[in-house]
Short mmCIF file of C-alpha atoms in Angstrom, two decimals:
data_model
loop_
_atom_site.label_atom_id
_atom_site.label_comp_id
_atom_site.label_asym_id
_atom_site.label_seq_id
_atom_site.Cartn_x
_atom_site.Cartn_y
_atom_site.Cartn_z
CA UNK A 288 -60.13 10.43 -59.82
CA UNK A 289 -59.99 8.19 -56.77
CA UNK A 290 -60.79 8.37 -53.11
CA UNK A 291 -58.78 7.39 -50.08
CA UNK A 292 -60.02 6.71 -46.57
CA UNK A 293 -57.90 6.85 -43.43
CA UNK A 294 -59.46 5.23 -40.38
CA UNK A 295 -57.94 5.92 -36.97
CA UNK A 296 -59.19 3.64 -34.21
CA UNK A 297 -59.13 4.49 -30.51
CA UNK A 298 -57.35 1.20 -29.75
CA UNK A 299 -54.45 2.15 -32.05
CA UNK A 300 -51.29 2.41 -29.89
CA UNK A 301 -49.78 5.07 -32.16
CA UNK A 302 -52.87 7.31 -31.89
CA UNK A 303 -52.18 10.27 -29.62
CA UNK A 304 -54.05 13.48 -28.91
CA UNK A 305 -52.84 16.41 -30.93
CA UNK A 306 -52.75 17.75 -34.43
CA UNK A 307 -52.70 15.62 -37.57
CA UNK A 308 -51.40 17.00 -40.85
CA UNK A 309 -52.63 15.71 -44.18
CA UNK A 310 -50.56 16.36 -47.29
CA UNK A 311 -52.04 16.01 -50.75
CA UNK A 312 -49.62 15.52 -53.63
CA UNK A 313 -50.74 15.29 -57.24
CA UNK A 314 -49.34 12.46 -59.31
CA UNK A 315 -49.22 14.54 -62.49
CA UNK A 316 -49.70 18.27 -62.77
CA UNK A 317 -52.37 20.14 -60.83
CA UNK A 318 -54.69 18.06 -58.66
CA UNK A 319 -58.10 19.03 -57.32
CA UNK A 320 -59.12 17.50 -54.02
CA UNK A 321 -61.67 17.59 -51.23
CA UNK A 322 -60.91 16.65 -47.64
CA UNK A 323 -63.60 15.77 -45.13
CA UNK A 324 -63.18 14.65 -41.55
CA UNK A 325 -65.76 12.63 -39.70
CA UNK A 326 -65.73 11.32 -36.15
CA UNK A 327 -68.02 8.41 -35.50
CA UNK A 328 -68.28 5.35 -33.33
CA UNK A 329 -68.44 2.14 -35.29
CA UNK A 330 -70.14 -0.75 -33.55
CA UNK A 331 -68.84 -3.91 -35.12
CA UNK A 332 -71.43 -6.67 -34.79
CA UNK A 333 -69.41 -9.28 -36.67
CA UNK A 334 -68.91 -12.67 -35.10
CA UNK A 335 -65.56 -13.09 -33.41
CA UNK A 336 -63.66 -16.36 -33.28
CA UNK A 337 -64.96 -18.49 -30.42
CA UNK A 338 -68.22 -16.55 -30.02
CA UNK A 339 -71.72 -17.68 -30.92
CA UNK A 340 -73.72 -15.74 -33.47
CA UNK A 341 -76.01 -13.22 -31.82
CA UNK A 342 -79.50 -12.47 -33.06
CA UNK A 343 -78.49 -9.24 -34.83
CA UNK A 344 -75.84 -10.98 -36.96
CA UNK A 345 -78.04 -13.87 -38.09
CA UNK A 346 -79.64 -13.83 -41.51
CA UNK A 347 -83.38 -13.27 -41.27
CA UNK A 348 -85.22 -16.57 -41.81
CA UNK A 349 -87.42 -14.77 -44.36
CA UNK A 350 -84.36 -13.81 -46.48
CA UNK A 351 -83.15 -15.40 -49.70
CA UNK A 352 -79.74 -15.00 -51.33
CA UNK A 353 -79.76 -13.10 -54.62
CA UNK A 354 -78.25 -15.27 -57.39
CA UNK A 355 -76.41 -12.27 -58.84
CA UNK A 356 -75.06 -10.08 -56.01
CA UNK A 357 -75.18 -12.72 -53.22
CA UNK A 358 -76.87 -10.28 -50.81
CA UNK A 359 -79.70 -11.58 -48.66
CA UNK A 360 -83.01 -10.02 -49.65
CA UNK A 361 -86.49 -10.41 -48.18
CA UNK A 362 -88.30 -13.31 -49.86
CA UNK A 363 -91.23 -10.96 -50.58
CA UNK A 364 -89.09 -8.76 -52.85
CA UNK A 365 -86.46 -11.21 -54.16
CA UNK A 366 -88.08 -11.60 -57.60
CA UNK A 367 -88.13 -7.85 -58.23
CA UNK A 368 -84.64 -7.42 -56.75
CA UNK A 369 -83.10 -10.19 -58.89
CA UNK A 370 -84.73 -8.90 -62.08
CA UNK A 371 -83.31 -5.42 -61.42
CA UNK A 372 -79.96 -6.69 -60.13
CA UNK A 373 -79.26 -9.00 -63.09
CA UNK A 374 -80.20 -6.26 -65.56
CA UNK A 375 -78.10 -3.51 -63.92
CA UNK A 376 -75.28 -5.12 -61.90
CA UNK A 377 -72.25 -7.33 -62.54
CA UNK A 378 -70.10 -9.18 -60.04
CA UNK A 379 -66.33 -8.90 -60.60
CA UNK A 380 -65.00 -12.35 -61.48
CA UNK A 381 -61.42 -11.62 -60.43
CA UNK A 382 -60.32 -14.16 -57.82
CA UNK A 383 -60.90 -12.78 -54.33
CA UNK A 384 -62.75 -9.64 -55.47
CA UNK A 385 -66.46 -10.32 -56.01
CA UNK A 386 -67.43 -6.64 -55.76
CA UNK A 387 -70.85 -5.78 -57.20
CA UNK A 388 -70.60 -3.11 -59.90
CA UNK A 389 -73.09 -1.18 -61.99
CA UNK A 390 -72.78 -2.43 -65.59
CA UNK A 391 -71.79 1.03 -66.83
CA UNK A 392 -68.96 1.18 -64.25
CA UNK A 393 -67.65 -2.36 -64.84
CA UNK A 394 -65.30 -1.38 -67.69
CA UNK A 395 -63.60 1.13 -65.36
CA UNK A 396 -62.94 -1.54 -62.67
CA UNK A 397 -59.51 -3.17 -63.21
CA UNK A 398 -57.06 -5.26 -61.19
CA UNK A 399 -53.28 -4.95 -61.08
CA UNK A 400 -51.65 -7.86 -62.91
CA UNK A 401 -48.82 -7.97 -60.34
CA UNK A 402 -50.60 -7.69 -56.96
CA UNK A 403 -54.30 -8.10 -57.79
CA UNK A 404 -55.41 -4.87 -56.09
CA UNK A 405 -58.57 -3.29 -57.58
CA UNK A 406 -58.66 0.25 -59.00
CA UNK A 407 -60.45 2.54 -61.34
CA UNK A 408 -58.82 2.43 -64.78
CA UNK A 409 -57.32 5.92 -64.41
CA UNK A 410 -55.45 5.00 -61.20
CA UNK A 411 -53.56 2.05 -62.71
CA UNK A 412 -50.67 4.09 -64.19
CA UNK A 413 -50.03 5.76 -60.82
CA UNK A 414 -50.22 2.43 -58.97
CA UNK A 415 -47.72 0.80 -61.35
CA UNK A 416 -45.33 3.77 -61.07
CA UNK A 417 -45.52 4.05 -57.26
CA UNK A 418 -45.64 0.39 -56.22
CA UNK A 419 -44.17 -1.73 -59.03
CA UNK A 420 -41.45 0.39 -60.66
CA UNK A 421 -38.03 -0.92 -59.55
CA UNK A 422 -36.23 1.28 -57.02
CA UNK A 423 -32.46 1.38 -56.57
CA UNK A 424 -31.02 1.26 -53.05
CA UNK A 425 -27.61 2.93 -52.54
CA UNK A 426 -26.27 -0.50 -51.50
CA UNK A 427 -26.95 -1.80 -55.02
CA UNK A 428 -30.16 -3.79 -54.47
CA UNK A 429 -33.06 -3.22 -56.89
CA UNK A 430 -36.57 -3.94 -55.53
CA UNK A 431 -40.19 -2.85 -55.83
CA UNK A 432 -41.44 -0.34 -53.23
CA UNK A 433 -42.93 -2.73 -50.65
CA UNK A 434 -39.85 -4.95 -50.62
CA UNK A 435 -37.56 -1.90 -50.65
CA UNK A 436 -39.19 -0.55 -47.48
CA UNK A 437 -38.55 -3.90 -45.74
CA UNK A 438 -35.00 -4.06 -47.11
CA UNK A 439 -34.06 -0.54 -45.97
CA UNK A 440 -35.50 -1.03 -42.49
CA UNK A 441 -34.32 -4.60 -41.81
CA UNK A 442 -31.46 -5.85 -43.99
CA UNK A 443 -29.73 -3.00 -45.85
CA UNK A 444 -26.07 -2.81 -44.77
CA UNK A 445 -26.23 1.00 -45.17
CA UNK A 446 -29.18 1.47 -42.77
CA UNK A 447 -28.41 3.43 -39.63
CA UNK A 448 -28.75 1.75 -36.23
CA UNK A 449 -27.94 2.72 -32.65
CA UNK A 450 -25.22 0.38 -31.42
CA UNK A 451 -26.37 -1.39 -28.26
CA UNK A 452 -22.81 -1.28 -26.89
CA UNK A 453 -21.36 2.16 -27.67
CA UNK A 454 -24.65 4.02 -28.27
CA UNK A 455 -23.39 5.63 -31.49
CA UNK A 456 -25.47 5.91 -34.66
CA UNK A 457 -23.63 3.68 -37.16
CA UNK A 458 -24.23 1.80 -40.38
CA UNK A 459 -25.45 -1.72 -39.67
CA UNK A 460 -23.08 -3.38 -42.13
CA UNK A 461 -23.44 -6.96 -43.28
CA UNK A 462 -24.21 -9.95 -41.06
CA UNK A 463 -21.46 -10.73 -38.53
CA UNK A 464 -19.08 -13.60 -39.31
CA UNK A 465 -19.58 -15.26 -35.91
CA UNK A 466 -22.63 -17.57 -35.85
CA UNK A 467 -23.33 -16.77 -32.18
CA UNK A 468 -23.51 -13.06 -32.97
CA UNK A 469 -25.91 -13.75 -35.86
CA UNK A 470 -28.14 -15.76 -33.48
CA UNK A 471 -28.10 -12.84 -31.03
CA UNK A 472 -29.25 -10.50 -33.81
CA UNK A 473 -26.12 -8.37 -33.75
CA UNK A 474 -25.08 -6.23 -36.70
CA UNK A 475 -21.56 -6.32 -38.12
CA UNK A 476 -20.58 -3.21 -36.11
CA UNK A 477 -22.12 -4.56 -32.88
CA UNK A 478 -20.27 -7.86 -33.33
CA UNK A 479 -16.95 -6.00 -33.43
CA UNK A 480 -17.87 -3.34 -30.85
CA UNK A 481 -19.24 -5.75 -28.23
CA UNK A 482 -16.62 -8.48 -28.43
#
């Protein structure tokens, strides 16, 4: 149905030599899948902030922007390109998208009404279930997945922390009553344990 790409960069601090495991889980029933691994060096010639454009990143002076897909095409072939492009391609009008689609694929290209992310039509149900269905935290808070991850790692009173004073693994608890302890970033337990 869909495809996913995982890009690991050499500069990534969490990247270490060793074995990587990939788990594939079907959303509904049996799922067929293909996995391929590719190692390649990507030279990024994009302009960086504060740098001048280099010759390879400049648009050729003989190029003209296509009125449909907005790609720069050689002025010698722009008429043929535009005739073909307008007849066969559409540009997604969703704000911030602008992806160029074949006309026969355009009906399958949809955006989430809550977050705006683009998908194929068949992936929308899974996206809504995984990312936008309310989740219940044991502390009583109800949030969508992305906010729940933040809540459980940063603010949930039931999250486990290592106390900086006694070294025990304890529940963080609510914010401490003392304003100075809140400014120091102490949990409720640490406020009591370290005072």
